[in-house]
Tab-separated table of C-alpha atoms in Angstrom:
chain	number	residue	atom	x	y	z
A	404	VAL	CA	0.042	-0.021	0.002
A	405	SER	CA	2.858	2.436	0.881
A	406	PHE	CA	4.479	1.588	-2.434
A	407	MET	CA	1.291	2.292	-4.301
A	408	GLU	CA	0.594	5.605	-2.316
A	409	SER	CA	4.048	6.754	-2.981
A	410	GLY	CA	3.491	6.762	-6.638
A	411	TRP	CA	5.329	3.475	-7.188
A	412	ASP	CA	8.595	5.115	-5.833
A	413	VAL	CA	10.970	2.069	-5.944
A	414	LYS	CA	13.906	3.922	-4.243
A	415	ALA	CA	11.634	4.887	-1.294
A	416	LEU	CA	10.368	1.390	-0.872
A	417	LEU	CA	13.882	-0.017	-0.896
A	418	LYS	CA	14.925	2.525	1.720
A	419	THR	CA	12.044	1.652	3.855
A	420	ILE	CA	12.979	-1.999	3.621
A	421	VAL	CA	16.541	-1.763	4.477
A	422	MET	CA	16.041	0.800	7.266
A	423	SER	CA	13.404	-1.477	8.965
A	424	SER	CA	14.283	-3.221	12.205
A	425	THR	CA	13.389	-6.564	10.667
A	426	TYR	CA	15.833	-6.175	7.870
A	427	ARG	CA	18.675	-4.791	10.091
A	428	GLN	CA	18.696	-7.903	12.312
A	429	SER	CA	21.778	-9.947	12.677
A	430	SER	CA	21.940	-13.136	10.663
A	431	LYS	CA	23.195	-14.940	13.882
A	432	VAL	CA	20.608	-17.365	15.132
A	433	THR	CA	20.076	-18.836	18.704
A	434	PRO	CA	19.228	-22.530	19.090
A	435	ALA	CA	15.761	-21.596	20.384
A	436	LEU	CA	15.029	-19.332	17.358
A	437	LEU	CA	16.382	-22.080	14.901
A	438	GLU	CA	14.109	-24.711	16.479
A	439	ARG	CA	11.065	-22.464	16.216
A	440	ASP	CA	11.758	-20.958	12.821
A	441	PRO	CA	14.307	-23.137	10.875
A	442	GLU	CA	13.413	-21.633	7.536
A	443	ASN	CA	13.143	-18.017	8.818
A	444	ARG	CA	9.534	-17.817	7.740
A	445	LEU	CA	8.789	-15.551	10.752
A	446	LEU	CA	11.783	-13.228	9.871
A	447	ALA	CA	13.321	-13.997	13.112
A	448	ARG	CA	16.803	-13.154	11.848
A	449	GLY	CA	18.405	-11.171	9.017
A	450	PRO	CA	19.335	-12.564	5.697
A	451	ARG	CA	22.863	-13.872	4.997
A	452	PHE	CA	24.309	-14.511	1.631
A	453	ARG	CA	27.348	-13.700	-0.448
A	454	LEU	CA	27.433	-10.364	-2.239
A	455	PRO	CA	26.785	-10.368	-5.985
A	456	ALA	CA	29.839	-10.566	-8.150
A	457	GLU	CA	29.878	-6.907	-9.116
A	458	MET	CA	29.512	-5.707	-5.530
A	459	ILE	CA	32.495	-7.894	-4.422
A	460	ARG	CA	34.728	-6.176	-6.776
A	461	ASP	CA	33.203	-2.616	-6.141
A	462	ASN	CA	33.462	-3.126	-2.379
A	463	ALA	CA	37.141	-4.074	-2.514
A	464	LEU	CA	37.865	-1.057	-4.644
A	465	TYR	CA	35.896	1.237	-2.292
A	466	VAL	CA	37.559	0.027	0.896
A	467	SER	CA	40.996	0.535	-0.676
A	468	GLY	CA	40.107	4.042	-1.949
A	469	LEU	CA	40.567	3.175	-5.608
A	470	LEU	CA	36.954	3.220	-6.632
A	471	ARG	CA	35.996	6.041	-8.984
A	472	GLU	CA	32.411	6.945	-8.422
A	473	ARG	CA	31.815	9.179	-11.555
A	474	VAL	CA	28.299	8.518	-12.887
A	475	GLY	CA	27.860	7.794	-16.605
A	476	GLY	CA	30.286	7.602	-19.463
A	477	PRO	CA	31.187	4.904	-22.002
A	478	SER	CA	32.130	1.348	-21.040
A	479	VAL	CA	35.594	0.571	-19.638
A	480	TYR	CA	37.934	-2.362	-19.800
A	481	PRO	CA	39.189	-3.615	-16.486
A	482	ASN	CA	42.193	-5.999	-16.128
A	483	GLN	CA	41.372	-9.444	-17.649
A	484	PRO	CA	43.560	-12.511	-18.563
A	485	PRO	CA	45.785	-12.209	-21.681
A	486	GLY	CA	44.198	-13.479	-24.861
A	487	LEU	CA	40.718	-13.277	-23.385
A	488	TRP	CA	38.930	-12.982	-26.688
A	489	GLU	CA	41.253	-14.800	-28.998
A	490	ALA	CA	39.366	-18.119	-28.749
A	491	ILE	CA	36.264	-16.546	-30.077
A	492	ALA	CA	37.741	-14.133	-32.616
A	493	PHE	CA	36.149	-14.549	-36.075
A	494	GLY	CA	38.295	-12.365	-38.291
A	495	ASP	CA	38.617	-8.587	-39.268
A	496	GLY	CA	34.973	-8.355	-40.237
A	497	PHE	CA	33.812	-8.425	-36.623
A	498	SER	CA	34.202	-5.912	-33.935
A	499	SER	CA	35.816	-6.538	-30.448
A	500	GLN	CA	38.243	-9.166	-31.513
A	501	SER	CA	41.011	-8.362	-29.059
A	502	TYR	CA	41.023	-7.144	-25.456
A	503	THR	CA	43.001	-4.128	-24.371
A	504	ALA	CA	42.747	-3.051	-20.716
A	505	SER	CA	41.915	0.565	-19.955
A	506	THR	CA	44.277	2.770	-18.233
A	507	GLY	CA	44.229	5.298	-15.416
A	508	ASP	CA	40.887	5.903	-13.519
A	509	ASP	CA	38.996	3.719	-16.037
A	510	LEU	CA	40.525	0.645	-14.395
A	511	TYR	CA	38.709	1.485	-11.121
A	512	ARG	CA	35.319	2.374	-12.254
A	513	ARG	CA	32.172	0.556	-10.939
A	514	SER	CA	31.594	-2.913	-12.375
A	515	MET	CA	28.359	-1.970	-14.048
A	516	TYR	CA	30.532	0.112	-16.584
A	517	SER	CA	32.663	-2.871	-17.644
A	518	PHE	CA	32.442	-3.809	-21.247
A	519	TRP	CA	30.714	-7.068	-21.488
A	520	LYS	CA	30.972	-9.280	-24.466
A	521	ARG	CA	28.012	-11.606	-24.709
A	522	THR	CA	29.859	-14.692	-25.692
A	523	SER	CA	32.954	-13.895	-23.364
A	524	PRO	CA	31.710	-12.430	-20.095
A	525	PRO	CA	34.343	-10.929	-17.652
A	526	PRO	CA	35.911	-14.050	-15.941
A	527	ALA	CA	36.342	-12.148	-12.636
A	528	LEU	CA	32.618	-11.808	-12.471
A	529	ILE	CA	31.649	-15.241	-13.808
A	530	ILE	CA	33.821	-16.765	-11.057
A	531	PHE	CA	31.369	-15.293	-8.640
A	532	ASP	CA	28.230	-16.459	-10.362
A	533	ALA	CA	27.361	-13.588	-12.604
A	534	PRO	CA	25.337	-15.075	-15.478
A	535	ASP	CA	26.191	-14.742	-19.095
A	536	ARG	CA	23.914	-12.552	-21.197
A	537	GLU	CA	22.882	-15.161	-23.741
A	538	LYS	CA	19.634	-16.024	-21.942
A	539	CYS	CA	17.439	-14.424	-19.285
A	540	THR	CA	18.252	-15.128	-15.587
A	541	ALA	CA	15.522	-14.662	-13.078
A	542	ARG	CA	17.814	-15.413	-10.040
A	543	ARG	CA	21.518	-15.977	-9.809
A	544	LEU	CA	23.069	-19.041	-8.364
A	545	LEU	CA	25.266	-18.806	-5.291
A	546	THR	CA	28.248	-21.163	-5.128
A	547	ASN	CA	31.234	-21.330	-2.814
A	548	THR	CA	34.345	-22.621	-4.711
A	549	PRO	CA	38.190	-22.559	-4.058
A	550	LEU	CA	38.502	-20.679	-7.370
A	551	GLN	CA	36.650	-17.709	-5.808
A	552	ALA	CA	39.260	-17.571	-3.016
A	553	LEU	CA	42.151	-17.887	-5.689
A	554	ALA	CA	40.641	-14.883	-7.589
A	555	LEU	CA	40.430	-12.719	-4.407
A	556	MET	CA	44.120	-13.516	-3.618
A	557	ASN	CA	45.570	-13.390	-7.143
A	558	ASP	CA	43.434	-11.267	-9.493
A	559	PRO	CA	45.294	-8.060	-10.426
A	560	THR	CA	42.355	-5.785	-9.297
A	561	TYR	CA	42.353	-7.379	-5.804
A	562	ILE	CA	46.036	-7.192	-5.484
A	563	GLU	CA	45.990	-3.540	-6.393
A	564	ALA	CA	43.091	-3.014	-3.852
A	565	ALA	CA	45.233	-4.753	-1.118
A	566	ARG	CA	48.168	-2.569	-1.914
A	567	ALA	CA	46.201	0.615	-1.870
A	568	LEU	CA	44.515	-0.384	1.442
A	569	ALA	CA	48.008	-1.063	2.859
A	570	VAL	CA	49.026	2.464	1.888
A	571	ARG	CA	46.026	3.814	3.628
A	572	MET	CA	46.722	1.756	6.713
A	573	THR	CA	50.380	2.811	6.945
A	574	GLU	CA	49.599	6.455	6.332
A	575	ALA	CA	46.786	6.639	8.748
A	576	GLU	CA	48.269	4.807	11.804
A	577	LYS	CA	51.863	4.275	13.169
A	578	THR	CA	51.372	1.154	15.232
A	579	ALA	CA	50.524	-2.411	14.005
A	580	ASP	CA	47.533	-2.616	16.170
A	581	GLY	CA	46.269	0.783	15.045
A	582	ARG	CA	46.608	-0.217	11.322
A	583	ILE	CA	44.728	-3.394	11.787
A	584	ARG	CA	41.921	-1.607	13.624
A	585	TYR	CA	41.791	1.071	10.892
A	586	ALA	CA	41.554	-1.556	8.124
A	587	PHE	CA	38.721	-3.514	9.999
A	588	ARG	CA	36.724	-0.230	10.394
A	589	LEU	CA	37.080	0.431	6.699
A	590	ALA	CA	36.289	-3.119	5.588
A	591	MET	CA	33.878	-4.475	8.210
A	592	SER	CA	32.654	-1.409	9.960
A	593	ARG	CA	33.574	-2.907	13.362
A	594	GLU	CA	36.566	-3.172	15.734
A	595	PRO	CA	38.674	-6.379	15.378
A	596	LYS	CA	38.655	-8.915	18.191
A	597	PRO	CA	41.845	-9.289	20.203
A	598	GLU	CA	42.429	-12.829	18.564
A	599	GLU	CA	42.146	-11.210	15.122
A	600	ILE	CA	44.518	-8.558	15.907
A	601	ARG	CA	47.101	-11.151	17.214
A	602	ILE	CA	46.881	-13.328	14.201
A	603	LEU	CA	47.230	-10.388	11.803
A	604	ARG	CA	50.103	-8.952	13.718
A	605	GLU	CA	51.894	-12.302	13.708
A	606	LEU	CA	51.226	-12.429	9.873
A	607	GLU	CA	52.616	-9.072	9.313
A	608	GLN	CA	55.872	-9.958	11.358
A	609	LYS	CA	56.235	-13.135	9.364
A	610	GLU	CA	55.801	-11.450	5.989
A	611	ALA	CA	58.131	-8.504	6.964
A	612	LYS	CA	60.816	-11.037	7.796
A	613	HIS	CA	60.306	-12.936	4.443
A	614	TYR	CA	60.283	-9.739	2.248
A	615	ALA	CA	63.352	-8.387	4.074
A	616	GLY	CA	65.253	-11.436	2.794
A	617	ASP	CA	63.666	-11.176	-0.715
A	618	PRO	CA	63.523	-7.422	-1.721
A	619	GLU	CA	62.765	-8.416	-5.263
A	620	ALA	CA	59.589	-10.079	-4.311
A	621	ALA	CA	58.691	-7.170	-2.176
A	622	ALA	CA	59.255	-4.673	-4.942
A	623	LYS	CA	57.110	-6.743	-7.264
A	624	LEU	CA	54.170	-6.841	-4.832
A	625	ALA	CA	54.433	-3.400	-3.318
A	626	LYS	CA	55.652	-1.659	-6.646
A	627	SER	CA	58.255	0.174	-4.403
A	628	ASP	CA	61.305	-0.610	-2.442
A	629	ARG	CA	59.453	-0.578	0.934
A	630	THR	CA	59.508	-4.147	2.224
A	631	GLU	CA	57.216	-2.887	5.012
A	632	LEU	CA	54.495	-2.009	2.461
A	633	ALA	CA	54.781	-5.470	0.921
A	634	ALA	CA	54.101	-7.056	4.409
A	635	TRP	CA	51.045	-4.953	5.039
A	636	THR	CA	49.875	-5.555	1.509
A	637	THR	CA	49.643	-9.145	2.524
A	638	VAL	CA	47.783	-8.218	5.697
A	639	ALA	CA	45.380	-6.124	3.692
A	640	SER	CA	44.851	-8.937	1.260
A	641	SER	CA	44.004	-11.308	4.114
A	642	ILE	CA	41.408	-8.848	5.438
A	643	LEU	CA	39.796	-8.396	1.851
A	644	ASN	CA	39.586	-12.117	1.754
A	645	LEU	CA	37.634	-12.635	4.941
A	646	ASP	CA	34.318	-14.260	4.588
A	647	GLU	CA	32.800	-11.402	6.366
A	648	MET	CA	34.083	-9.047	3.798
A	649	ILE	CA	32.175	-10.657	0.956
A	650	THR	CA	29.102	-11.791	2.799
A	651	LYS	CA	26.118	-9.724	3.597
A	652	GLN	CA	25.553	-10.458	7.333
């Protein structure tokens, strides 16, 4: 009724839903609630599911400070594997036969602006269950595969996001604990638990020792001669890979 009386204002309806106390509930469930409402038909808890493919990428770019939020404009070409379109190239008479990544700010635009070849969708999105565009899809599938974790750890976009987040951490705070807390507030909108701080602090110390003995690897990862930044890039990557980072709680 509110939707109808608002003049079918979709944005107002969505705002009402997401700001309601029912929608804003935690997805955590108690044994008593689970026994009473196992399928959540009574909306006793909030929804919990992995973010859509485009949002996972955009979220990582936003947390790192790389996301360019300009609205509108032509399609862009984010980083993709070499030779992406060669297998489906049909000759000079057809357009879009070779893939050339964009440069500058265009690499960090929202995923909705990524050029999409119908017969060769962006692999980084397909890995996270974005459908192809050869048929209508009413609802996306949700999977959980090792390949998704490998993409978050090795895809150039996520490595750049981790590096940029590491720069933000090291510039904002001087202490290891402070940097970890800063990153958690950016990524998860909460303070880290003592155990989380301990684990990530130990990871940073281990990686700092490793990169101090291998400055070439540090320079390759951090794009600078700062071995410290390489260690914090690994920590930032770990934070961006947390299940909580890519899951709507």
